[in-house]
Coordinates of C-alpha atoms and ligand atoms in Angstrom, one line a residue:
Chain A
M189 CA -45.6 -4.5 34.6
N190 CA -47.8 -6.9 36.5
S191 CA -45.8 -6.4 39.7
S192 CA -48.5 -7.6 42.1
I193 CA -48.7 -11.1 40.7
G194 CA -47.2 -13.6 43.2
Q195 CA -47.4 -11.2 46.1
G196 CA -50.1 -13.0 47.9
N197 CA -52.8 -10.8 49.3
Q198 CA -52.1 -7.9 47.0
A199 CA -52.8 -9.8 43.8
A200 CA -56.4 -10.0 45.0
S201 CA -56.9 -6.2 44.8
I202 CA -58.2 -4.4 41.7
I203 CA -57.4 -1.0 43.3
R204 CA -54.4 -0.6 45.5
L205 CA -52.8 2.5 47.0
D206 CA -49.5 2.2 48.8
R207 CA -48.3 5.2 50.9
V208 CA -49.8 7.7 48.5
S209 CA -49.6 11.4 49.1
L210 CA -51.0 14.2 47.1
R211 CA -50.7 17.9 47.0
Y212 CA -52.0 20.5 44.5
N213 CA -49.2 22.7 43.4
R214 CA -47.6 24.4 46.4
S215 CA -50.5 23.9 48.8
P216 CA -50.2 21.4 51.7
E217 CA -50.8 17.7 51.2
V218 CA -54.5 16.8 50.9
F219 CA -53.6 13.5 52.3
S220 CA -50.3 11.7 53.2
D221 CA -49.2 8.1 53.2
V222 CA -52.6 6.7 52.3
S223 CA -52.7 2.9 51.8
L224 CA -55.8 1.0 50.8
S225 CA -56.8 -1.9 48.7
L226 CA -60.2 -2.8 47.2
A227 CA -61.0 -6.4 46.1
P228 CA -62.5 -7.1 42.7
Q229 CA -66.3 -7.0 42.7
S230 CA -66.4 -5.2 46.0
F231 CA -68.9 -2.4 46.7
T232 CA -67.4 0.5 48.7
F233 CA -68.7 3.8 50.0
L234 CA -66.2 6.6 50.5
T235 CA -67.3 9.2 53.1
G236 CA -65.9 12.1 54.8
P237 CA -66.5 15.8 55.5
S238 CA -66.6 18.3 52.7
G239 CA -63.1 19.2 51.6
A240 CA -61.6 16.1 53.1
G241 CA -60.3 14.9 49.8
K242 CA -62.9 12.4 48.5
S243 CA -62.9 13.8 45.0
T244 CA -59.1 14.0 45.0
L245 CA -58.8 10.4 46.1
L246 CA -61.2 9.2 43.4
K247 CA -59.3 11.2 40.7
L248 CA -56.1 9.4 41.7
I249 CA -57.9 6.1 41.3
Y250 CA -59.6 6.9 38.0
L251 CA -56.1 8.1 36.8
A252 CA -57.0 11.8 36.3
L253 CA -54.4 12.8 38.8
A254 CA -50.9 11.5 39.4
P255 CA -49.8 10.9 43.0
T256 CA -47.2 13.3 44.4
R257 CA -45.6 10.2 46.1
G258 CA -46.5 6.6 46.4
L259 CA -48.0 3.8 44.3
V260 CA -51.4 3.8 42.6
E261 CA -52.0 0.3 41.2
I262 CA -55.1 -0.3 39.1
F263 CA -55.8 -3.8 37.6
G264 CA -52.4 -4.7 38.9
H265 CA -50.6 -2.0 36.9
D266 CA -48.5 0.7 38.4
S267 CA -50.3 3.7 37.0
Q268 CA -47.1 5.8 36.8
A269 CA -45.0 3.1 35.2
I270 CA -47.2 2.3 32.2
S271 CA -47.3 4.0 28.8
R272 CA -49.9 6.6 27.9
A273 CA -51.6 4.2 25.6
S274 CA -51.9 1.5 28.2
R275 CA -53.2 4.1 30.7
Q276 CA -55.9 5.0 28.2
D277 CA -56.7 1.3 27.9
L278 CA -57.2 1.1 31.6
K279 CA -59.3 4.3 31.6
S280 CA -61.6 2.8 29.1
R281 CA -62.3 0.0 31.6
I282 CA -63.2 2.5 34.4
G283 CA -66.6 4.2 34.3
V284 CA -66.5 7.6 36.0
V285 CA -69.2 9.9 37.3
S286 CA -67.4 13.1 38.3
Q287 CA -68.8 15.6 40.7
D288 CA -69.1 18.2 37.9
F289 CA -70.6 15.6 35.4
A290 CA -68.2 16.8 32.6
L291 CA -70.7 16.7 29.8
I292 CA -69.8 18.1 26.4
P293 CA -72.2 21.0 25.9
H294 CA -72.8 20.8 22.2
L295 CA -73.4 17.0 22.1
T296 CA -76.9 15.6 22.7
V297 CA -77.8 13.5 25.8
F298 CA -77.5 10.4 23.6
E299 CA -74.2 11.4 22.2
N300 CA -72.7 12.3 25.6
A301 CA -73.9 9.1 27.1
T302 CA -72.4 7.0 24.3
L303 CA -69.1 8.8 24.0
P304 CA -67.1 6.0 25.6
L305 CA -68.3 3.7 22.8
R306 CA -67.8 6.2 20.0
A307 CA -64.3 7.1 21.4
V308 CA -63.1 3.5 21.0
G309 CA -64.5 3.4 17.4
R310 CA -67.7 1.5 17.9
K311 CA -70.4 2.0 15.2
Q312 CA -73.6 3.7 16.4
T313 CA -75.8 1.0 15.0
S314 CA -74.0 -1.6 17.3
Y315 CA -75.1 0.2 20.5
E316 CA -78.0 2.4 19.6
T317 CA -80.8 0.1 21.0
D318 CA -79.0 -0.8 24.2
A319 CA -78.0 2.8 24.9
K320 CA -81.6 4.1 24.4
E321 CA -82.9 1.4 26.7
L322 CA -80.4 2.4 29.4
L323 CA -81.3 6.1 29.0
S324 CA -85.0 5.4 29.2
W325 CA -84.3 3.4 32.4
V326 CA -82.7 6.4 34.0
G327 CA -85.6 8.5 33.0
L328 CA -84.1 10.3 30.0
G329 CA -86.0 8.5 27.2
E330 CA -87.7 11.8 26.3
R331 CA -84.5 13.8 26.5
L332 CA -82.2 12.0 24.0
D333 CA -81.8 15.0 21.7
A334 CA -81.5 17.6 24.5
L335 CA -78.3 19.5 25.0
P336 CA -76.6 19.6 28.4
P337 CA -77.2 23.3 29.1
T338 CA -80.9 22.7 28.9
L339 CA -80.8 19.9 31.5
S340 CA -81.7 20.1 35.2
G341 CA -78.9 19.1 37.6
G342 CA -80.5 15.7 38.2
E343 CA -80.9 15.1 34.5
A344 CA -77.3 16.0 33.8
Q345 CA -76.2 13.7 36.7
R346 CA -78.1 10.8 35.1
V347 CA -76.5 11.4 31.7
A348 CA -73.1 11.2 33.5
I349 CA -74.2 8.0 35.2
A350 CA -75.5 6.5 31.9
R351 CA -72.2 7.4 30.3
A352 CA -70.2 5.8 33.1
V353 CA -72.0 2.5 32.9
M354 CA -72.4 2.5 29.1
N355 CA -69.6 0.2 28.2
Q356 CA -70.0 -2.1 31.2
P357 CA -66.8 -1.1 32.9
D358 CA -64.8 -3.3 35.3
I359 CA -64.6 -0.5 37.8
L360 CA -67.3 2.1 38.4
I361 CA -66.4 5.3 40.3
A362 CA -69.0 7.8 41.2
D363 CA -68.5 11.1 43.0
E364 CA -71.8 12.1 44.8
P365 CA -73.9 10.4 42.1
T366 CA -77.2 11.1 44.0
G367 CA -76.4 14.6 45.0
N368 CA -78.9 16.2 42.7
V369 CA -81.8 13.7 42.5
D370 CA -84.8 13.1 44.8
P371 CA -84.6 10.1 47.2
E372 CA -86.7 7.9 44.9
M373 CA -84.4 8.4 41.9
G374 CA -81.5 8.1 44.4
Q375 CA -82.6 4.6 45.3
K376 CA -83.2 3.7 41.7
L377 CA -79.7 4.7 40.7
L378 CA -78.3 2.8 43.7
R379 CA -80.1 -0.3 42.4
L380 CA -78.4 0.3 39.0
F381 CA -75.0 0.3 40.9
T382 CA -75.8 -2.8 43.0
E383 CA -77.0 -4.6 39.8
M384 CA -73.8 -3.8 38.0
N385 CA -71.9 -4.9 41.1
R386 CA -73.7 -8.2 41.1
T387 CA -72.7 -8.8 37.5
G388 CA -69.0 -8.2 38.3
T389 CA -68.2 -4.5 38.4
T390 CA -66.2 -3.1 41.3
V391 CA -68.0 -0.1 42.6
L392 CA -66.6 2.8 44.6
I393 CA -69.0 5.7 45.5
A394 CA -68.3 8.9 47.3
T395 CA -71.2 10.3 49.2
H396 CA -72.5 12.2 52.2
D397 CA -75.9 10.8 51.6
A398 CA -76.5 8.8 54.8
G399 CA -79.7 7.4 53.3
L400 CA -77.7 5.8 50.6
L401 CA -75.6 3.9 53.1
K402 CA -78.5 2.4 54.9
G403 CA -79.7 -1.1 54.2
I404 CA -76.8 -2.1 51.9
D405 CA -74.0 -4.4 52.6
A406 CA -71.0 -2.4 51.5
D407 CA -67.5 -1.7 52.6
L408 CA -66.7 1.7 54.0
L409 CA -63.7 4.1 53.4
Q410 CA -63.6 7.1 55.7
I411 CA -61.4 10.0 54.9
K412 CA -60.7 12.6 57.5
S413 CA -57.8 15.0 58.3
G414 CA -55.6 13.6 55.6
A415 CA -56.0 10.0 56.7
V416 CA -58.1 7.1 55.3
R417 CA -59.7 4.4 57.4
Q418 CA -60.9 1.2 55.8
G419 CA -63.8 -0.6 57.5
S420 CA -67.3 -2.0 57.1
A421 CA -70.5 0.0 56.7
L422 CA -73.0 0.3 59.5
Chain B
M23 CA -82.2 9.1 17.0
N24 CA -83.5 11.6 14.5
T25 CA -80.1 12.8 13.4
P26 CA -78.5 10.1 11.2
K27 CA -75.1 11.8 11.3
P28 CA -73.6 12.3 14.8
T29 CA -72.6 15.8 15.8
P30 CA -68.8 16.3 15.4
I31 CA -67.0 16.0 18.7
L32 CA -65.1 19.2 17.9
P33 CA -67.8 21.8 17.3
P34 CA -67.6 23.2 13.8
G35 CA -67.9 26.9 12.9
Q36 CA -66.1 28.2 16.0
P37 CA -65.3 32.0 16.1
E38 CA -61.6 31.3 15.6
E39 CA -62.2 29.6 12.3
R40 CA -63.3 32.6 10.2
P41 CA -60.1 34.6 10.6
L42 CA -58.1 31.4 10.3
F43 CA -59.9 30.6 7.0
V44 CA -59.3 34.2 5.7
I45 CA -55.5 34.1 6.6
M46 CA -55.1 30.6 5.1
T47 CA -57.0 31.7 1.9
I48 CA -54.7 34.7 1.5
M49 CA -51.6 32.6 2.0
A50 CA -52.9 30.1 -0.7
F51 CA -53.7 33.0 -3.0
L52 CA -50.2 34.5 -2.6
A53 CA -48.5 31.2 -3.0
A54 CA -50.6 30.4 -6.1
L55 CA -49.7 33.8 -7.7
T56 CA -46.0 33.2 -6.9
L57 CA -46.2 29.7 -8.4
M58 CA -48.0 31.1 -11.5
A59 CA -45.3 33.8 -11.9
T60 CA -42.7 31.1 -11.7
L61 CA -44.3 28.9 -14.3
L62 CA -45.1 31.8 -16.7
G63 CA -41.6 33.2 -16.2
M64 CA -40.0 29.8 -16.7
R65 CA -41.9 29.3 -20.0
Q66 CA -41.3 32.8 -21.3
S67 CA -37.6 32.6 -20.5
Q68 CA -37.4 29.2 -22.2
S69 CA -39.1 30.5 -25.3
W70 CA -36.8 33.5 -25.5
Q71 CA -33.8 31.3 -25.0
N72 CA -34.9 29.1 -27.8
D73 CA -35.5 32.0 -30.1
L74 CA -32.1 33.4 -29.2
K75 CA -30.4 30.1 -29.6
S76 CA -31.6 29.6 -33.2
A77 CA -31.1 33.1 -34.3
A78 CA -28.2 35.3 -35.3
T79 CA -28.0 38.7 -37.0
L80 CA -25.6 39.9 -39.6
Q81 CA -25.1 43.6 -40.2
I82 CA -23.3 44.7 -43.4
F83 CA -21.9 48.2 -43.4
T84 CA -21.6 50.2 -46.6
K85 CA -18.2 51.2 -47.8
S86 CA -18.4 54.6 -49.3
G87 CA -18.8 54.4 -53.1
D88 CA -19.8 50.8 -53.4
T89 CA -23.5 50.0 -53.8
N90 CA -25.1 48.3 -51.0
E91 CA -26.7 45.8 -53.3
S92 CA -23.6 44.1 -54.5
E93 CA -22.1 43.7 -51.1
L94 CA -25.4 42.2 -49.9
N95 CA -25.5 39.7 -52.7
K96 CA -21.9 38.7 -52.0
A97 CA -22.7 38.2 -48.4
I98 CA -25.8 36.1 -49.3
Q99 CA -23.7 33.9 -51.5
L100 CA -21.2 33.3 -48.8
L101 CA -23.9 32.6 -46.2
E102 CA -25.6 30.1 -48.5
A103 CA -22.3 28.2 -48.7
T104 CA -21.9 28.1 -44.9
S105 CA -23.0 25.1 -43.1
G106 CA -25.3 25.4 -40.1
I107 CA -27.4 28.1 -41.5
T108 CA -31.0 27.0 -42.0
S109 CA -32.5 30.1 -43.4
I110 CA -31.5 33.6 -44.6
D111 CA -33.9 36.5 -44.4
V112 CA -32.9 39.9 -45.6
V113 CA -34.6 42.7 -43.7
S114 CA -35.9 45.3 -46.0
D115 CA -34.8 48.9 -45.7
Q116 CA -38.2 49.9 -44.6
E117 CA -38.3 47.3 -41.9
S118 CA -34.9 48.3 -40.7
R119 CA -36.0 51.9 -40.3
A120 CA -39.1 50.7 -38.4
L121 CA -36.9 48.7 -36.0
I122 CA -34.9 51.7 -34.9
R123 CA -37.9 54.0 -34.7
P124 CA -38.5 53.2 -31.0
W125 CA -35.0 54.6 -30.3
I126 CA -35.2 57.8 -32.3
G127 CA -38.8 58.7 -31.9
N128 CA -41.3 59.0 -34.6
L129 CA -39.0 60.9 -37.0
D130 CA -38.4 59.6 -40.5
L131 CA -34.8 59.3 -41.1
P132 CA -33.6 61.1 -44.2
T133 CA -33.4 58.5 -47.0
D134 CA -29.9 59.5 -47.8
I135 CA -28.6 58.3 -44.5
D136 CA -27.2 54.8 -45.1
M137 CA -28.6 52.1 -43.0
P138 CA -26.6 48.9 -42.5
S139 CA -28.2 46.0 -44.3
L140 CA -29.6 43.5 -41.9
I141 CA -29.8 39.7 -42.4
R142 CA -31.6 37.5 -40.0
L143 CA -30.2 34.0 -39.9
N144 CA -31.7 30.9 -38.5
I145 CA -28.9 28.7 -37.3
D146 CA -28.2 25.2 -36.1
R147 CA -26.0 25.8 -33.1
G148 CA -24.4 22.4 -33.4
K149 CA -23.0 23.0 -36.9
F150 CA -22.7 26.8 -37.0
D151 CA -19.2 28.3 -36.4
A152 CA -19.6 32.0 -35.9
S153 CA -15.9 32.9 -35.9
A154 CA -15.2 30.9 -39.0
L155 CA -18.0 32.8 -40.8
A156 CA -16.7 36.2 -39.5
G157 CA -13.3 35.3 -40.9
T158 CA -14.7 34.4 -44.3
L159 CA -16.7 37.6 -44.5
Q160 CA -13.6 39.6 -43.6
A161 CA -11.5 37.8 -46.1
E162 CA -14.0 38.9 -48.8
G163 CA -13.5 42.5 -47.8
L164 CA -16.9 43.0 -46.2
I165 CA -17.4 45.1 -43.2
T166 CA -19.8 43.1 -41.1
E167 CA -20.8 42.5 -37.6
L168 CA -22.2 39.1 -36.7
D169 CA -24.2 38.8 -33.5
D170 CA -25.1 35.3 -32.4
H171 CA -26.8 36.6 -29.2
A172 CA -24.6 34.6 -27.0
Q173 CA -24.2 37.5 -24.6
W174 CA -27.9 38.2 -24.5
S175 CA -28.7 34.6 -24.0
Q176 CA -26.3 34.4 -21.1
N177 CA -27.6 37.5 -19.5
L178 CA -31.2 36.4 -19.8
S179 CA -30.4 33.0 -18.3
H180 CA -28.6 34.7 -15.3
T181 CA -31.4 37.1 -14.7
W182 CA -34.0 34.5 -14.9
G183 CA -32.0 32.3 -12.6
R184 CA -32.0 35.0 -9.9
V185 CA -35.7 35.8 -10.4
R186 CA -36.6 32.2 -10.1
L187 CA -34.6 31.8 -6.9
A188 CA -36.4 34.8 -5.5
L189 CA -39.8 33.4 -6.5
L190 CA -39.1 30.0 -5.0
S191 CA -37.8 31.5 -1.8
L192 CA -41.1 33.5 -1.6
L193 CA -43.1 30.3 -2.2
T194 CA -41.1 28.5 0.6
L195 CA -41.7 31.4 2.9
M196 CA -45.4 31.1 2.3
I197 CA -45.5 27.4 2.9
V198 CA -43.6 28.0 6.2
S199 CA -46.1 30.7 7.1
T200 CA -48.9 28.3 6.4
I201 CA -47.3 25.8 8.8
A202 CA -46.9 28.5 11.5
I203 CA -50.5 29.6 11.0
A204 CA -51.9 26.1 11.2
S205 CA -49.9 25.3 14.3
F206 CA -50.9 28.6 16.0
A207 CA -54.5 27.9 15.2
T208 CA -54.3 24.3 16.4
Q209 CA -52.9 25.5 19.7
S210 CA -55.7 28.0 20.0
V211 CA -58.4 25.4 19.3
L212 CA -56.7 23.0 21.7
R213 CA -56.8 25.6 24.4
S214 CA -60.5 26.4 23.9
R215 CA -61.4 22.7 23.7
K216 CA -59.5 21.6 26.8
N217 CA -62.6 20.4 28.5
I218 CA -63.6 18.2 25.5
I219 CA -60.1 16.7 25.4
N220 CA -60.2 16.0 29.1
V221 CA -63.6 14.2 28.8
L222 CA -62.3 12.2 25.8
G223 CA -59.2 11.3 27.8
Q224 CA -61.3 10.2 30.7
V225 CA -63.5 7.9 28.7
G226 CA -60.3 6.2 27.4
A227 CA -60.0 7.8 23.9
S228 CA -56.4 7.2 22.6
D229 CA -54.1 10.1 21.8
H230 CA -54.5 9.2 18.1
Y231 CA -58.3 9.3 18.2
I232 CA -58.1 12.9 19.7
A233 CA -55.4 14.0 17.2
R234 CA -57.5 12.6 14.3
L235 CA -60.4 14.9 15.3
F236 CA -58.1 17.9 14.9
V237 CA -56.5 16.5 11.7
N238 CA -59.9 16.1 10.1
R239 CA -61.0 19.5 11.2
F240 CA -57.9 21.3 9.9
M241 CA -57.7 19.1 6.8
S242 CA -61.2 20.3 5.6
L243 CA -60.5 23.8 6.7
G244 CA -57.1 23.8 5.1
F245 CA -58.3 22.3 1.8
K246 CA -61.3 24.7 1.6
A247 CA -59.0 27.7 2.2
A248 CA -56.3 26.4 -0.2
I249 CA -58.8 25.7 -3.0
T250 CA -60.5 29.1 -2.5
G251 CA -57.1 30.9 -2.5
V252 CA -56.0 29.1 -5.7
V253 CA -59.2 29.7 -7.5
L254 CA -59.1 33.4 -6.6
A255 CA -55.5 33.5 -7.8
I256 CA -56.4 31.9 -11.2
I257 CA -59.3 34.4 -11.7
F258 CA -56.9 37.2 -10.8
A259 CA -54.3 35.9 -13.2
V260 CA -56.8 35.4 -16.1
I261 CA -58.0 39.0 -15.7
F262 CA -54.5 40.3 -15.4
L263 CA -53.4 38.3 -18.5
L264 CA -56.4 39.4 -20.6
W265 CA -55.6 43.0 -19.6
Q266 CA -51.9 42.6 -20.3
N267 CA -52.4 40.9 -23.7
A268 CA -55.0 43.4 -24.8
G269 CA -52.6 46.2 -24.2
T270 CA -49.8 44.8 -26.3
D271 CA -49.3 44.5 -30.1
N272 CA -47.6 41.6 -31.8
T273 CA -44.1 42.5 -30.7
G274 CA -45.1 42.6 -27.0
L275 CA -45.3 39.9 -24.4
K276 CA -48.1 37.4 -24.9
L277 CA -48.7 35.3 -21.8
S278 CA -51.2 32.5 -21.1
L279 CA -51.9 29.8 -18.6
K280 CA -51.8 26.2 -19.6
V281 CA -53.5 23.1 -18.4
S282 CA -50.2 22.0 -16.8
D283 CA -50.2 25.2 -14.8
I284 CA -53.6 24.4 -13.4
I285 CA -52.4 21.0 -12.4
W286 CA -49.4 22.5 -10.6
L287 CA -51.8 24.9 -8.8
L288 CA -54.1 22.1 -7.7
L289 CA -51.0 20.3 -6.4
L290 CA -50.1 23.4 -4.5
A291 CA -53.6 23.4 -2.9
I292 CA -53.3 19.8 -2.0
I293 CA -49.9 20.4 -0.4
L294 CA -51.1 23.4 1.6
G295 CA -54.2 21.5 2.8
G296 CA -52.1 18.5 3.7
I297 CA -49.6 20.7 5.5
S298 CA -52.4 22.2 7.6
A299 CA -53.7 18.7 8.5
L300 CA -50.3 17.3 9.3
T301 CA -49.4 20.3 11.4
A302 CA -52.6 20.0 13.3
G303 CA -52.0 16.4 14.0
R304 CA -48.4 16.8 15.1
N305 CA -49.3 19.7 17.3
T306 CA -52.2 18.0 18.9
L307 CA -50.2 14.9 19.7
S308 CA -47.3 16.8 21.2
T309 CA -49.6 19.1 23.2
I310 CA -51.8 16.4 24.7
R311 CA -48.7 14.3 25.6
K312 CA -47.4 17.3 27.6
L313 CA -50.8 17.9 29.3
P314 CA -50.6 17.4 33.0
R315 CA -53.0 14.9 34.4
S316 CA -55.5 17.0 36.4
Ligands
ATP724 N1 -57.6 21.7 41.5 C1 -57.3 22.0 42.8 N2 -56.3 22.8 43.1 C2 -56.0 23.2 44.4 N3 -56.6 22.7 45.4 C3 -57.6 21.8 45.2 C4 -58.0 21.4 43.9 N4 -59.1 20.5 44.0 C5 -59.3 20.4 45.3 N5 -58.4 21.1 46.1 C6 -58.4 21.2 47.5 O1 -58.2 19.9 48.0 C7 -58.9 19.6 49.1 C8 -59.8 18.4 48.9 O2 -60.8 18.7 47.9 P1 -61.8 17.6 47.4 O3 -62.5 18.2 46.3 O4 -61.1 16.4 47.1 O5 -62.8 17.4 48.6 P2 -64.1 16.6 48.8 O6 -63.9 15.7 49.9 O7 -64.4 16.0 47.5 O8 -65.2 17.7 49.1 P3 -66.7 17.7 48.8 O9 -67.4 16.8 49.7 O10 -67.1 19.1 49.1 O11 -66.9 17.4 47.3 C9 -59.7 20.9 49.4 O12 -59.1 21.6 50.4 C10 -59.7 21.6 48.1 O13 -59.7 23.0 48.4
MG725 MG1 -65.9 16.2 46.1

């Protein structure tokens, strides 16, 4: 299962794609033969034009999509070769902020944000204080009992972010996490991500927000016309 | 958090649940009635069998000229000497006439029509030898007919066997229907909760965690429906039995429920509830395992 061990360079990557192609149903491939590798504790921005396949690439990495061809290796495990149960274990170590937030409409802000803990059987008393603190920090302290349909776009986005970081994942993947908030909140959320990165989390963020890229020492992945280029940020 | 109890992850009281509850209640009601009919029938047939087993009837026909009385006395003497007979009960002339009244209507037979004398015997099947007794009676010159109800008993047991088979088939059919309904309902809830399942999958919930949500939901729904159906069936049965028993005299059928019946019915409710939960769990697991990753 741990096929990357002993293969030199590759063992150092926490996320590795090898000649991965993906197509939805019968449509043409969104990208073909993409290879990339991200080191543990790296901080990477994924950029590219709308429709280039950023969300699709992230879904492959957070294991919501299976590749049409090629190898997707997360934590050194071939995502296609492992059992469903092991894949769920890997997923619980990946925090995800999807572009559509994916909140459960009848659960409160607090319950949505703490779902990753509840879903692995943790007792509410064991995380209640920390969870409330985190939610206050992202500016949702007064909205704990609100339901998602009553939230603004920015509030919903922050619930999704709080949920993604709630169980201190080893990998954090965020798809346009600052798309709906003002620049000030954008900078604050970015601080949350850099702080998590500093304490050991590998961070991968898709964004068109040029402001976000400025003044931060991050790796850069650019996706365009079905190809991915790996480089360094400005 | 003001709410001490977390909101269920699967929202309760969904629109699909009311018709589901009604259908499952009706299935439980029908299954409970069928089970009660089986239990009552079993008991009634058993009690008839026992009556028939321990009873025999001897008819003595009058030979013209002889007095009925002397033949009757002779017969009684012989019967008293026969082993395996525990009691001898001579049916009075009046009672004999009453017995045939249902067949001839409410006419009084003219008193000069001779009625055969009737003797009811309580017998011990193990020691009683019907053909030996018949031989003895014949040797003494009596014209008699001894009926030990063997034919009746056999007919009754055949008929009941077939009725019971039919009832148990019905019960099986209802249990199978309950499984089908629960599985159909699970599929429907799974479809309408696809988003929730995807979110749970994304945050790393195991298949079993997700299946358990459905098991719990359908277990409580299934038990509520099963208990409601069974209680309605008991109420229905009690009313029916009161009505049936009120309309019959002593010779008619007296039926009643027993505590053991209630225990069987509760067991049925538990089985139906358990079946719903189990079906929900199995269906959820097999469905989410087939779900494409997207
Ligand atoms: N579920 C789907 N079924 C079919 N095609 C899809 C699906 N999701 C995305 N696509 C297509 O795949 C391509 C890449 O989409 P994707 O959402 O990955 O782009 P993106 O780079 O995230 O765009 P944006 O910046 O607008 O979010 C697009 O052409 C899109 O139409
Ligand atoms: Mg996108």
